[in-house]
Coordinates of C-alpha atoms in Angstrom, one line a residue:
Chain A
M1 CA -198.9 -157.7 -73.4
T2 CA -200.6 -161.7 -73.7
A3 CA -199.4 -164.0 -74.4
S4 CA -201.5 -166.3 -76.7
S5 CA -200.3 -169.5 -78.0
A6 CA -199.1 -169.2 -81.8
F7 CA -197.7 -171.9 -83.7
P8 CA -194.2 -170.4 -83.6
P9 CA -193.5 -170.6 -87.3
A10 CA -190.1 -171.6 -86.9
L11 CA -191.0 -175.4 -86.0
V12 CA -192.9 -176.0 -89.2
L13 CA -189.7 -175.7 -90.9
I14 CA -188.2 -177.9 -88.2
L15 CA -190.4 -180.3 -87.3
G16 CA -191.3 -180.4 -91.5
G17 CA -187.6 -181.3 -92.4
L18 CA -187.4 -184.1 -89.7
L19 CA -190.5 -185.5 -91.4
L20 CA -188.8 -185.2 -95.4
P21 CA -186.8 -188.4 -95.1
L22 CA -190.4 -190.0 -94.5
L23 CA -191.9 -189.4 -97.7
R24 CA -191.2 -190.0 -101.0
G25 CA -191.6 -188.4 -104.4
Y26 CA -193.9 -186.0 -105.1
A27 CA -195.5 -185.9 -101.8
R28 CA -191.8 -184.9 -100.3
S29 CA -191.3 -182.4 -103.5
I30 CA -194.5 -181.1 -102.4
A31 CA -193.5 -181.1 -98.7
I32 CA -190.2 -178.8 -99.8
L33 CA -192.2 -175.8 -101.5
A34 CA -194.9 -175.8 -99.1
L35 CA -193.3 -176.0 -96.2
P36 CA -191.3 -172.5 -96.6
L37 CA -195.2 -171.0 -97.8
L38 CA -196.7 -171.7 -95.0
T39 CA -194.2 -170.4 -92.7
V40 CA -193.9 -167.1 -94.1
W41 CA -198.6 -167.4 -94.2
L42 CA -197.6 -167.7 -90.1
V43 CA -194.3 -165.3 -89.8
W44 CA -197.1 -162.5 -91.2
Q45 CA -199.8 -163.6 -89.1
L46 CA -197.9 -162.5 -86.5
P47 CA -198.9 -159.5 -84.6
D48 CA -195.9 -157.2 -83.3
G49 CA -194.8 -158.2 -79.7
V50 CA -194.3 -161.4 -77.7
S51 CA -197.0 -164.4 -79.0
L52 CA -195.1 -167.2 -77.4
S53 CA -193.9 -167.4 -74.2
A54 CA -192.8 -170.5 -71.9
R55 CA -191.3 -171.1 -68.4
F56 CA -187.8 -172.1 -67.9
L57 CA -186.5 -172.1 -64.6
E58 CA -187.1 -169.1 -63.0
Y59 CA -187.3 -167.1 -66.7
R60 CA -190.2 -166.5 -68.9
L61 CA -188.6 -167.3 -72.5
E62 CA -189.7 -165.6 -75.5
V63 CA -190.2 -167.3 -77.8
V64 CA -191.7 -166.0 -80.4
K65 CA -191.5 -161.9 -81.1
A66 CA -192.2 -159.8 -83.8
D67 CA -191.7 -156.6 -85.2
A68 CA -190.1 -154.8 -88.3
L69 CA -187.0 -156.3 -88.4
G70 CA -187.6 -159.7 -86.8
R71 CA -190.3 -160.1 -89.4
L72 CA -187.8 -159.1 -92.3
F73 CA -185.5 -161.6 -92.0
A74 CA -187.5 -164.6 -91.2
T75 CA -189.4 -163.5 -94.4
I76 CA -186.0 -163.9 -96.5
F77 CA -185.1 -166.7 -94.6
A78 CA -188.5 -168.4 -95.8
I79 CA -188.4 -166.9 -99.3
M80 CA -184.5 -168.8 -99.5
A81 CA -186.3 -172.3 -98.1
F82 CA -188.3 -172.2 -101.1
A83 CA -185.9 -171.1 -103.7
G84 CA -183.0 -173.5 -102.3
G85 CA -185.4 -176.2 -102.0
L86 CA -187.0 -175.9 -105.8
F87 CA -183.3 -176.1 -106.9
A88 CA -182.3 -178.6 -104.5
L89 CA -185.5 -180.8 -105.7
N90 CA -183.5 -183.7 -107.4
Q91 CA -181.2 -183.9 -104.9
P92 CA -181.3 -187.4 -104.3
R93 CA -179.3 -186.5 -100.8
V94 CA -182.4 -186.0 -98.6
A95 CA -180.0 -186.0 -95.6
E96 CA -178.8 -182.5 -97.2
L97 CA -183.0 -182.0 -97.7
A98 CA -183.7 -182.5 -94.1
A99 CA -180.9 -180.4 -92.5
A100 CA -180.8 -177.9 -94.9
S101 CA -184.5 -177.5 -93.9
V102 CA -184.6 -177.3 -90.4
Y103 CA -181.6 -175.0 -90.5
A104 CA -183.5 -172.7 -92.1
G105 CA -186.8 -173.2 -90.1
S106 CA -183.7 -172.4 -87.1
A107 CA -182.3 -169.1 -88.8
V108 CA -186.5 -168.2 -88.8
G109 CA -186.1 -169.1 -84.8
V110 CA -183.3 -166.8 -84.4
A111 CA -185.1 -163.9 -86.3
L112 CA -188.1 -164.6 -84.1
A113 CA -186.0 -165.4 -80.9
G114 CA -187.5 -162.5 -78.2
D115 CA -184.9 -163.7 -75.4
L116 CA -181.3 -164.5 -75.2
I117 CA -181.9 -168.6 -74.4
T118 CA -184.3 -169.3 -77.2
L119 CA -181.8 -167.3 -79.4
F120 CA -179.0 -169.5 -78.1
V121 CA -181.2 -172.8 -78.7
F122 CA -181.9 -171.6 -82.2
W123 CA -178.4 -170.9 -83.2
E124 CA -176.7 -174.3 -81.9
I125 CA -179.4 -175.8 -83.6
M126 CA -178.0 -173.7 -87.0
A127 CA -174.6 -174.7 -86.5
I128 CA -175.1 -178.7 -86.0
T129 CA -177.2 -178.7 -89.0
S130 CA -175.3 -176.2 -91.3
T131 CA -172.5 -179.1 -90.3
L132 CA -174.7 -181.8 -91.7
V133 CA -175.2 -180.0 -94.7
V134 CA -171.8 -179.7 -95.9
W135 CA -171.4 -183.1 -94.3
S136 CA -174.2 -184.6 -96.5
R137 CA -172.3 -184.6 -99.7
G138 CA -170.6 -187.7 -98.5
S139 CA -166.9 -187.2 -99.6
E140 CA -163.9 -187.1 -97.6
N141 CA -162.9 -183.8 -98.1
S142 CA -166.3 -182.3 -97.6
Y143 CA -166.4 -184.3 -93.9
R144 CA -163.0 -182.9 -92.5
A145 CA -164.3 -179.6 -93.8
S146 CA -167.7 -180.0 -92.2
M147 CA -165.3 -180.8 -88.8
R148 CA -163.1 -178.1 -89.1
Y149 CA -166.3 -175.7 -89.4
L150 CA -168.0 -177.4 -86.3
Q151 CA -165.3 -176.8 -84.3
V152 CA -165.2 -172.9 -85.3
H153 CA -168.6 -172.7 -84.5
L154 CA -168.9 -174.8 -81.3
F155 CA -166.2 -172.1 -80.2
G156 CA -168.5 -169.2 -81.1
G157 CA -171.6 -170.8 -79.4
V158 CA -169.0 -171.4 -76.2
L159 CA -168.6 -168.0 -76.2
L160 CA -171.8 -166.8 -76.8
M161 CA -173.2 -168.9 -74.3
A162 CA -170.6 -167.2 -71.3
G163 CA -171.5 -164.3 -72.7
I164 CA -174.7 -164.7 -71.9
V165 CA -174.5 -165.9 -68.5
A166 CA -172.3 -163.2 -67.7
Q167 CA -174.9 -160.7 -69.1
V168 CA -177.8 -162.3 -67.2
T169 CA -176.0 -162.2 -64.3
D170 CA -175.1 -158.6 -64.7
T171 CA -178.7 -157.2 -65.7
G172 CA -180.7 -160.3 -64.3
T173 CA -182.6 -160.2 -67.5
I174 CA -182.8 -162.5 -70.2
A175 CA -184.0 -160.0 -73.0
F176 CA -182.7 -159.5 -76.2
T177 CA -181.9 -155.9 -76.6
A178 CA -179.4 -153.0 -78.0
M179 CA -176.4 -153.4 -75.7
T180 CA -173.3 -151.5 -76.0
P181 CA -169.9 -153.7 -76.1
S182 CA -168.5 -152.5 -72.5
T183 CA -168.5 -155.6 -69.6
P184 CA -167.3 -159.0 -70.2
G185 CA -170.7 -160.3 -71.0
T186 CA -171.5 -158.0 -73.8
W187 CA -167.7 -158.6 -75.4
L188 CA -167.9 -162.1 -75.2
M189 CA -171.5 -162.2 -77.5
L190 CA -169.8 -160.0 -79.9
A191 CA -167.3 -161.9 -80.3
G192 CA -169.2 -165.2 -80.4
F193 CA -172.1 -163.1 -83.4
L194 CA -168.9 -162.2 -84.8
I195 CA -167.5 -165.6 -85.7
N196 CA -170.7 -166.7 -87.3
A197 CA -170.2 -163.5 -89.9
G198 CA -167.1 -164.6 -91.0
A199 CA -165.2 -161.8 -89.3
P200 CA -161.3 -161.7 -89.1
P201 CA -159.2 -163.3 -87.7
L202 CA -161.4 -166.7 -88.5
S203 CA -163.5 -165.8 -91.5
A204 CA -161.3 -168.3 -93.2
W205 CA -164.0 -171.3 -92.3
L206 CA -166.7 -169.6 -94.6
P207 CA -164.6 -170.4 -97.8
D208 CA -163.1 -173.7 -96.6
A209 CA -166.4 -175.3 -95.8
Y210 CA -169.1 -173.6 -98.1
P211 CA -167.6 -174.7 -101.3
E212 CA -167.2 -178.4 -99.6
A213 CA -170.8 -179.1 -99.8
S214 CA -173.2 -180.4 -102.9
Y215 CA -173.8 -178.0 -105.8
S216 CA -177.7 -177.6 -104.0
G217 CA -176.1 -177.5 -100.1
T218 CA -174.0 -174.1 -100.4
V219 CA -176.9 -172.0 -101.7
F220 CA -178.2 -172.9 -98.9
L221 CA -175.5 -172.5 -96.5
S222 CA -174.7 -168.9 -98.1
A223 CA -177.8 -167.9 -96.7
F224 CA -178.8 -168.8 -93.2
T225 CA -175.9 -168.7 -90.9
T226 CA -173.6 -165.5 -91.6
K227 CA -177.3 -162.9 -92.2
A228 CA -178.2 -164.1 -89.1
A229 CA -175.2 -162.7 -87.6
V230 CA -176.0 -159.5 -89.4
Y231 CA -179.2 -159.9 -88.1
V232 CA -178.4 -160.3 -83.8
L233 CA -175.9 -157.7 -84.8
L234 CA -178.1 -155.4 -86.5
R235 CA -180.5 -155.9 -83.0
G236 CA -178.0 -156.3 -80.2
F237 CA -174.9 -153.9 -81.2
P238 CA -176.5 -150.9 -83.6
G239 CA -173.8 -148.3 -83.6
A240 CA -171.2 -149.9 -82.1
E241 CA -168.1 -148.0 -83.7
I242 CA -165.2 -151.4 -83.4
L243 CA -167.8 -153.3 -86.4
I244 CA -167.3 -150.3 -88.8
Y245 CA -163.8 -151.1 -88.6
V246 CA -164.0 -155.2 -88.4
G247 CA -166.8 -154.8 -91.4
L248 CA -164.4 -152.4 -93.1
Y249 CA -161.6 -155.2 -93.1
M250 CA -163.9 -157.9 -94.1
M251 CA -164.6 -156.5 -97.2
L252 CA -161.2 -155.4 -98.3
Y253 CA -160.1 -159.0 -97.1
G254 CA -162.7 -160.8 -99.8
I255 CA -161.9 -159.0 -102.3
V256 CA -158.6 -159.6 -101.9
Y257 CA -158.9 -163.0 -101.4
A258 CA -161.2 -164.1 -104.5
L259 CA -159.1 -162.3 -106.7
L260 CA -156.2 -164.5 -106.1
E261 CA -159.3 -167.9 -106.0
N262 CA -159.5 -169.9 -108.7
D263 CA -162.3 -172.5 -107.3
M264 CA -165.7 -170.8 -108.7
R265 CA -167.5 -171.2 -105.3
R266 CA -164.6 -170.0 -103.3
I267 CA -164.8 -167.6 -105.1
L268 CA -168.4 -166.4 -104.2
A269 CA -167.7 -167.7 -100.5
Y270 CA -165.0 -165.0 -100.3
S271 CA -167.5 -162.6 -101.8
I272 CA -170.1 -163.3 -98.9
V273 CA -167.5 -162.0 -96.0
N274 CA -167.3 -159.3 -98.4
Q275 CA -170.9 -158.4 -99.2
V276 CA -171.0 -158.8 -94.9
G277 CA -168.1 -156.5 -94.6
F278 CA -170.7 -154.0 -95.7
M279 CA -173.3 -154.8 -93.9
V280 CA -171.5 -155.0 -90.6
T281 CA -169.6 -151.5 -91.3
G282 CA -173.3 -150.5 -91.4
I283 CA -174.5 -151.7 -88.6
G284 CA -171.5 -149.9 -87.3
I285 CA -172.6 -146.3 -88.3
G286 CA -175.5 -147.0 -86.7
T287 CA -177.6 -144.2 -88.1
E288 CA -181.5 -145.4 -88.9
M289 CA -180.1 -144.6 -92.9
A290 CA -176.9 -146.9 -92.4
L291 CA -179.1 -149.6 -90.1
N292 CA -182.0 -150.1 -92.6
G293 CA -179.4 -150.4 -95.2
A294 CA -177.4 -153.0 -93.6
A295 CA -181.1 -154.9 -93.3
A296 CA -181.8 -154.2 -96.9
H297 CA -178.7 -155.1 -97.8
A298 CA -179.0 -158.4 -95.9
F299 CA -182.3 -158.9 -97.7
T300 CA -181.1 -158.1 -101.4
H301 CA -177.7 -160.0 -100.3
I302 CA -179.8 -163.5 -99.5
I303 CA -181.2 -162.7 -103.5
Y304 CA -178.4 -162.2 -105.4
K305 CA -175.8 -164.5 -104.0
A306 CA -178.3 -167.8 -103.6
L307 CA -178.8 -167.0 -107.4
L308 CA -174.9 -166.9 -108.3
L309 CA -174.5 -169.8 -106.6
M310 CA -177.2 -171.5 -108.0
S311 CA -176.0 -170.3 -111.4
A312 CA -172.4 -171.9 -110.3
G313 CA -174.0 -175.3 -109.1
S314 CA -175.6 -176.1 -111.9
V315 CA -171.9 -175.1 -113.6
L316 CA -170.7 -178.0 -111.3
Y317 CA -173.9 -180.3 -111.9
M318 CA -173.6 -180.3 -115.6
T319 CA -170.1 -180.6 -115.8
G320 CA -168.8 -181.5 -112.7
K321 CA -165.9 -179.2 -112.8
R322 CA -165.3 -175.9 -110.2
K323 CA -162.1 -175.0 -111.1
C324 CA -162.0 -171.8 -113.6
S325 CA -158.9 -173.0 -115.2
D326 CA -161.0 -175.8 -116.3
L327 CA -164.0 -173.8 -117.4
G328 CA -165.0 -171.0 -120.2
G329 CA -166.7 -170.6 -122.8
L330 CA -170.3 -172.6 -121.0
F331 CA -172.2 -169.7 -122.5
Q332 CA -172.6 -170.7 -125.8
S333 CA -174.2 -174.3 -124.4
M334 CA -175.2 -172.7 -120.9
P335 CA -177.6 -169.8 -122.0
L336 CA -180.2 -169.6 -119.3
T337 CA -177.3 -170.1 -116.3
T338 CA -175.5 -167.7 -117.9
A339 CA -177.8 -164.9 -118.3
C340 CA -178.9 -165.4 -114.4
G341 CA -175.5 -165.5 -112.9
I342 CA -175.0 -162.6 -115.0
I343 CA -178.3 -161.2 -113.1
G344 CA -176.9 -162.0 -109.9
A345 CA -172.8 -160.5 -110.9
L346 CA -174.5 -156.9 -111.7
S347 CA -176.8 -157.0 -108.3
I348 CA -173.9 -158.0 -106.2
S349 CA -172.0 -155.4 -107.9
S350 CA -175.0 -152.8 -107.1
F351 CA -175.7 -151.8 -110.5
P352 CA -178.4 -149.5 -111.2
L353 CA -181.6 -151.4 -112.0
T354 CA -180.6 -154.1 -110.2
S355 CA -181.5 -155.0 -106.1
G356 CA -177.4 -154.6 -104.7
F357 CA -178.2 -150.8 -106.0
I358 CA -181.3 -149.8 -103.6
S359 CA -180.0 -151.3 -101.0
K360 CA -176.2 -150.9 -100.9
S361 CA -175.7 -147.3 -101.4
M362 CA -178.3 -146.2 -98.3
I363 CA -175.1 -148.1 -96.2
S364 CA -172.9 -145.1 -97.7
Q365 CA -175.5 -142.7 -97.3
G366 CA -175.2 -143.5 -93.7
A367 CA -171.5 -142.5 -94.3
V368 CA -171.7 -139.4 -95.6
D369 CA -174.7 -138.5 -92.9
E370 CA -172.1 -139.3 -89.8
Q371 CA -169.4 -137.3 -91.6
L372 CA -166.8 -140.5 -92.2
A373 CA -165.0 -139.7 -94.9
V374 CA -162.1 -142.5 -94.5
A375 CA -165.6 -145.3 -94.0
W376 CA -167.2 -143.3 -97.3
F377 CA -163.7 -143.8 -99.5
L378 CA -163.0 -147.7 -98.3
L379 CA -167.2 -148.1 -99.3
A380 CA -166.8 -146.6 -102.5
A381 CA -163.8 -148.2 -103.5
G382 CA -164.9 -151.6 -101.9
T383 CA -168.1 -151.3 -104.6
A384 CA -165.7 -151.1 -107.2
G385 CA -163.4 -154.3 -106.0
V386 CA -166.9 -155.7 -106.0
F387 CA -167.5 -155.2 -109.3
L388 CA -163.8 -157.0 -110.0
H389 CA -164.0 -159.9 -108.0
A390 CA -167.6 -161.0 -108.4
G391 CA -169.0 -158.8 -111.2
I392 CA -166.8 -159.6 -113.6
K393 CA -164.4 -162.1 -112.9
F394 CA -167.1 -164.7 -111.7
P395 CA -169.1 -164.9 -114.9
W396 CA -165.8 -164.0 -117.4
F397 CA -163.8 -166.9 -116.0
V398 CA -167.0 -169.4 -115.5
F399 CA -169.2 -168.6 -119.1
F400 CA -166.4 -166.6 -120.9
Q401 CA -162.4 -166.5 -121.0
K402 CA -161.3 -169.4 -123.7
D403 CA -162.9 -172.0 -124.8
S404 CA -162.6 -175.0 -122.7
G405 CA -163.9 -177.6 -125.0
L406 CA -167.0 -177.9 -122.6
R407 CA -170.7 -178.0 -124.0
P408 CA -173.1 -179.0 -121.2
P409 CA -176.7 -177.8 -121.8
D410 CA -178.7 -176.1 -119.1
P411 CA -179.7 -177.8 -115.9
P412 CA -182.9 -179.9 -115.3
L413 CA -186.0 -177.7 -115.2
N414 CA -186.2 -177.1 -111.4
M415 CA -183.1 -175.6 -111.3
R416 CA -183.7 -173.6 -113.9
L417 CA -186.9 -172.1 -112.5
A418 CA -185.2 -171.1 -109.0
M419 CA -182.9 -169.1 -111.0
V420 CA -185.7 -167.7 -112.8
L421 CA -187.3 -166.6 -109.7
F422 CA -184.0 -165.1 -108.5
S423 CA -183.6 -163.2 -111.4
I424 CA -186.8 -162.0 -111.5
L425 CA -186.5 -160.9 -107.6
C426 CA -183.4 -159.3 -108.0
I427 CA -184.3 -156.7 -111.5
G428 CA -187.5 -156.6 -109.3
L429 CA -186.3 -155.1 -106.4
G430 CA -184.0 -152.7 -108.3
V431 CA -186.4 -151.7 -110.4
W432 CA -189.4 -151.3 -107.8
P433 CA -187.5 -151.0 -104.3
Q434 CA -190.6 -149.9 -102.0
P435 CA -192.2 -153.0 -101.4
L436 CA -188.7 -154.0 -99.2
Y437 CA -188.2 -150.3 -98.2
A438 CA -191.5 -150.9 -96.6
L439 CA -190.8 -154.0 -94.6
L440 CA -187.0 -152.0 -93.2
P441 CA -187.3 -151.7 -89.2
Y442 CA -187.5 -147.6 -90.1
P443 CA -189.2 -144.9 -92.1
V444 CA -186.9 -144.6 -95.5
E445 CA -186.7 -141.5 -97.4
Y446 CA -184.3 -142.1 -99.5
A447 CA -184.1 -141.9 -103.2
P448 CA -182.1 -144.5 -105.4
Y449 CA -182.9 -143.4 -108.9
T450 CA -181.1 -140.1 -108.9
V451 CA -179.4 -138.7 -112.0
P452 CA -176.1 -137.9 -110.3
H453 CA -176.5 -141.4 -108.1
V454 CA -176.9 -143.3 -111.3
V455 CA -174.1 -141.8 -113.3
N456 CA -171.5 -141.8 -110.5
M457 CA -172.4 -145.4 -109.6
L458 CA -171.8 -145.9 -113.8
Q459 CA -168.5 -144.4 -113.7
L460 CA -167.3 -146.3 -110.3
L461 CA -168.4 -149.5 -112.2
L462 CA -167.3 -149.3 -115.9
F463 CA -164.3 -148.2 -115.0
S464 CA -163.5 -150.5 -112.8
G465 CA -164.2 -152.7 -115.9
L466 CA -161.7 -150.8 -117.5
A467 CA -159.5 -151.9 -114.8
F468 CA -160.2 -156.1 -114.9
F469 CA -159.8 -156.3 -119.2
T470 CA -156.4 -154.0 -119.4
M471 CA -155.0 -155.8 -116.3
L472 CA -156.2 -159.1 -118.0
P473 CA -153.2 -161.2 -118.2
L474 CA -152.7 -160.6 -114.2
M475 CA -155.8 -162.3 -113.4
R476 CA -154.6 -165.0 -115.1
R477 CA -156.0 -168.1 -113.5
T478 CA -153.8 -170.4 -112.1
L479 CA -154.0 -174.1 -109.9
T480 CA -153.5 -172.2 -106.5
I481 CA -155.0 -171.9 -103.2
T482 CA -154.1 -168.6 -100.8
L483 CA -153.2 -169.7 -97.0
D484 CA -155.3 -168.0 -94.8
F485 CA -155.8 -167.6 -91.0
D486 CA -156.7 -171.5 -91.1
W487 CA -153.5 -172.7 -92.0
F488 CA -152.3 -171.9 -88.0
Y489 CA -155.0 -174.5 -87.0
R490 CA -154.4 -176.8 -90.2
T491 CA -150.7 -176.7 -90.7
L492 CA -149.1 -175.3 -88.0
G493 CA -151.2 -176.2 -85.2
K494 CA -151.1 -179.9 -86.8
W495 CA -147.5 -180.1 -86.6
V496 CA -147.4 -178.2 -83.0
L497 CA -149.6 -181.0 -81.7
D498 CA -147.8 -183.9 -83.4
R499 CA -144.4 -182.5 -82.3
A500 CA -146.2 -182.6 -78.9
A501 CA -147.5 -185.5 -79.2
T502 CA -144.0 -187.2 -80.5
L503 CA -142.0 -185.3 -77.5
T504 CA -144.8 -186.6 -74.6
G505 CA -144.9 -190.3 -76.4
K506 CA -140.7 -190.3 -76.0
A507 CA -140.8 -188.5 -72.0
L508 CA -143.2 -191.1 -71.1
R509 CA -141.4 -194.0 -72.5
R510 CA -138.1 -193.0 -71.0
A511 CA -140.1 -192.4 -67.3
E512 CA -141.8 -195.5 -67.8
T513 CA -137.6 -196.9 -68.2
E514 CA -136.7 -195.3 -65.6
A515 CA -139.2 -196.1 -63.0
R516 CA -139.5 -199.8 -64.3
T517 CA -135.5 -199.6 -63.5
W518 CA -136.5 -198.2 -59.8
I519 CA -139.2 -200.4 -59.2
G520 CA -136.4 -203.5 -60.0
V521 CA -134.0 -201.8 -57.4
L522 CA -136.8 -201.8 -54.7
I523 CA -138.3 -205.4 -55.0
G524 CA -134.6 -206.5 -55.2
F525 CA -133.7 -204.6 -51.9
V526 CA -136.9 -206.1 -50.1
F527 CA -136.6 -209.5 -51.6
R528 CA -132.8 -209.3 -50.4
H529 CA -133.6 -208.6 -46.4
H530 CA -137.6 -210.4 -46.4
G531 CA -137.0 -212.9 -49.0
P532 CA -136.9 -216.6 -47.8
E533 CA -133.2 -216.1 -47.6
G534 CA -133.1 -212.7 -45.4
A535 CA -131.9 -211.8 -42.7
L536 CA -135.6 -210.0 -41.2
A537 CA -137.4 -213.5 -42.8
R538 CA -135.2 -216.2 -41.9
S539 CA -137.1 -219.5 -39.9
V540 CA -135.9 -219.4 -36.6
Q541 CA -136.1 -222.8 -34.8
A542 CA -137.3 -222.9 -30.8
G543 CA -134.2 -224.2 -29.6
S544 CA -132.3 -221.6 -30.2
M545 CA -134.8 -219.4 -29.0
V546 CA -134.6 -220.9 -25.6
F547 CA -131.1 -220.7 -26.1
W548 CA -131.1 -217.1 -26.4
M549 CA -133.6 -216.5 -23.8
I550 CA -130.9 -217.9 -21.1
V551 CA -128.3 -215.9 -22.3
L552 CA -130.5 -212.8 -21.7
L553 CA -131.5 -214.1 -18.5
G554 CA -127.7 -215.0 -17.5
A555 CA -126.7 -211.4 -18.7
Y556 CA -129.7 -209.9 -16.5
L557 CA -128.6 -212.2 -13.5
V558 CA -125.3 -211.1 -13.8
L559 CA -126.4 -207.3 -14.6
Y560 CA -128.3 -207.5 -11.1
L561 CA -125.8 -209.5 -8.9
V562 CA -123.1 -206.3 -10.2
Chain B
M1 CA -161.5 -170.3 -139.8
S2 CA -163.9 -168.3 -137.0
E3 CA -167.0 -169.3 -139.6
G4 CA -167.4 -172.0 -137.1
K5 CA -167.1 -169.8 -134.1
H6 CA -170.1 -168.1 -132.2
W7 CA -170.0 -165.1 -132.7
L8 CA -169.5 -163.3 -129.7
V9 CA -166.0 -164.7 -129.5
R10 CA -164.7 -163.7 -133.2
R11 CA -162.1 -161.1 -133.4
R12 CA -164.1 -158.5 -135.1
S13 CA -166.9 -158.5 -132.6
I14 CA -164.8 -158.3 -129.9
R15 CA -163.2 -155.4 -131.8
V16 CA -166.9 -153.7 -131.7
L17 CA -167.1 -154.4 -128.5
W18 CA -164.1 -153.0 -126.9
I19 CA -165.0 -149.7 -129.3
V20 CA -168.5 -149.8 -127.8
F21 CA -167.3 -149.8 -124.3
V22 CA -164.6 -147.2 -124.5
A23 CA -167.3 -145.1 -126.1
V24 CA -169.7 -145.4 -122.9
L25 CA -166.8 -144.9 -120.6
A26 CA -166.0 -141.5 -122.8
V27 CA -170.1 -140.4 -122.6
L28 CA -169.9 -141.1 -118.7
A29 CA -166.5 -139.4 -117.9
V30 CA -167.7 -136.4 -119.6
G31 CA -171.0 -136.7 -118.7
D32 CA -169.5 -135.3 -115.1
V33 CA -169.7 -131.6 -116.9
V34 CA -173.5 -131.9 -117.3
V35 CA -174.3 -134.0 -114.3
Y36 CA -174.2 -131.9 -111.1
G37 CA -173.7 -133.8 -108.0
H38 CA -173.4 -132.3 -104.8
P39 CA -169.4 -133.7 -103.4
Y40 CA -169.5 -134.8 -99.8
F41 CA -165.7 -134.6 -98.9
G42 CA -164.3 -132.2 -101.4
L43 CA -162.2 -135.3 -103.1
D44 CA -165.3 -136.3 -104.5
G45 CA -165.9 -133.1 -106.5
T46 CA -163.0 -133.5 -108.4
F47 CA -163.7 -134.4 -112.0
A48 CA -165.2 -136.8 -113.2
F49 CA -164.3 -138.4 -109.8
Y50 CA -165.8 -142.0 -109.5
A51 CA -164.4 -143.1 -112.9
W52 CA -160.0 -142.3 -112.1
Y53 CA -160.9 -143.4 -108.4
G54 CA -163.0 -146.8 -109.4
L55 CA -160.3 -147.3 -111.8
L56 CA -156.8 -146.3 -109.5
T57 CA -159.0 -148.5 -106.1
C58 CA -159.4 -151.3 -108.7
V59 CA -155.4 -151.1 -110.1
V60 CA -154.5 -151.1 -106.5
M61 CA -156.6 -153.9 -105.5
I62 CA -155.0 -156.2 -108.2
L63 CA -151.8 -155.4 -107.5
L64 CA -152.0 -155.5 -103.3
A65 CA -153.6 -159.4 -104.7
K66 CA -150.8 -160.4 -106.6
A67 CA -148.0 -159.0 -104.2
M68 CA -150.2 -161.1 -101.3
G69 CA -149.9 -164.0 -104.2
V70 CA -146.2 -163.8 -104.2
L71 CA -146.2 -164.6 -99.9
L72 CA -149.5 -166.7 -99.5
K73 CA -149.8 -168.6 -102.7
R74 CA -149.7 -172.3 -102.7
K75 CA -150.2 -175.5 -104.8
D76 CA -154.1 -176.6 -104.7
T77 CA -153.4 -179.7 -103.2
Y78 CA -151.6 -177.6 -100.2
Y79 CA -153.8 -179.5 -98.0
D80 CA -154.6 -182.9 -99.4
G81 CA -152.0 -185.1 -96.9
E82 CA -153.8 -184.1 -94.0

């Protein structure tokens, strides 16, 4: 293992992102598009194993270490940075573009980190830069959401740091390898990873913060944090049984909350939790088939979720509206956006001939192989539910349903190109999955296109479509949000703190009054005895002193004589 | 009246779409007779399993969401004062 000094691919996007604000016009646009391409090229130049190491304290950091899994995630993160950058070329806020570039770069850094310390450094850069992406929209709401988001992620970072310290103390090595959650250190690390994946109970950070970013910011956000978490779970905790339960819960949580939601980008945000739930379940199942499925699903998910959020972002950009109850009928004037949104919706629903079909079904196959009946039935229900909340609900309420009277045209060229690019990838991977299968960490022996599989999937999806359209009156949009776990820190926590502040304020004031009274009494006492009139401080004349001396001596004489 | 509307939203087209949709559903469900899948867990070997299972679970999920909505839905200005 000879460590050469290759240039870390992550630094291209990180340093390039920091330089973006200095560039103007075409130079900036070229940089936004060229940096991710250069990153992909560098990632594919890396040989297997450690390419760059450094000394830190008494440890040897493996700053860049490549294998199939790391390369897969680094590649899709860079592709995402390219398409997201293309979509955001007309974004006037350069702070968002710079933050997004550093954010993408640090995600690449996580995917190629060979040790826990390097991993942690890039992990925290991701937390800060993603906060900046939310914050850079510049509204009061986005500022508040970004601060709540940052607190959750800093908490996750603290858990991860504590876990790493405990793990390094236990094992004496900083290597990032497969673990089982059995010691306090590994449990803490797992908790830190799961917070970023959007796992319960803190999953509300995701639908709270992501939809508060700008039309293009949310596209970036959808890709990196949760999928970097999927990556570290794949590498760190494959086959950890608890992940099956966590994943299945996330899957159903995402569906139910998305069904209740009115804001189009919050629907898609809940759907991220739902999709990551599928991946986490696959990681928990832990067979080569299921792990391949989770990795492949992360890859395809980044593409179709970004595509969905691009179509939602285009609608927001052109109309300024984000609530389903304000939208509808847009297919008439935004045909391309509608078509791309539908392709994304079909892909997330794992419709045959789209990318979701060739990735998600590998996770279900993993459940079959392990004879996990309950998990398999829930995964099937979840697949039907995805079509319900994202596959139909999103395009239906945004582009069809009632006519809102809005007639905006399709968005500018760069945004259209980004959507078309990702639409092509969604269908391309669905029709021709071999190139993706070749990138997966384990050899793939899976044929998605069998007649029963296609027929079964079409039955499952189209009959859930039937459920949607027959129960449409129950799905009517209302101007509501749905309370989630964040209520505990946004409302209950705030109330408790306000009460605590009032009570301690009162207590302090009472204590102060009491103290003043007693100090007054004390001062009075001292003054009475030691003040100018005090018995202990009266000035005494020399004559009276002599008199008292004579009295004392006289008394002494009398005592002596007696 | 409906002449000015986009063809997709005319009443007639919607009826045609429904007819096509139901026909496709019927073909898919009946297709189970011809297509031999291999059931993994028993229950999934029942007739048109994916069809009735998809429909049933979706109805359950919609009703579950509705029930949770009763408890947890708030006006979307709920957090505005914070």
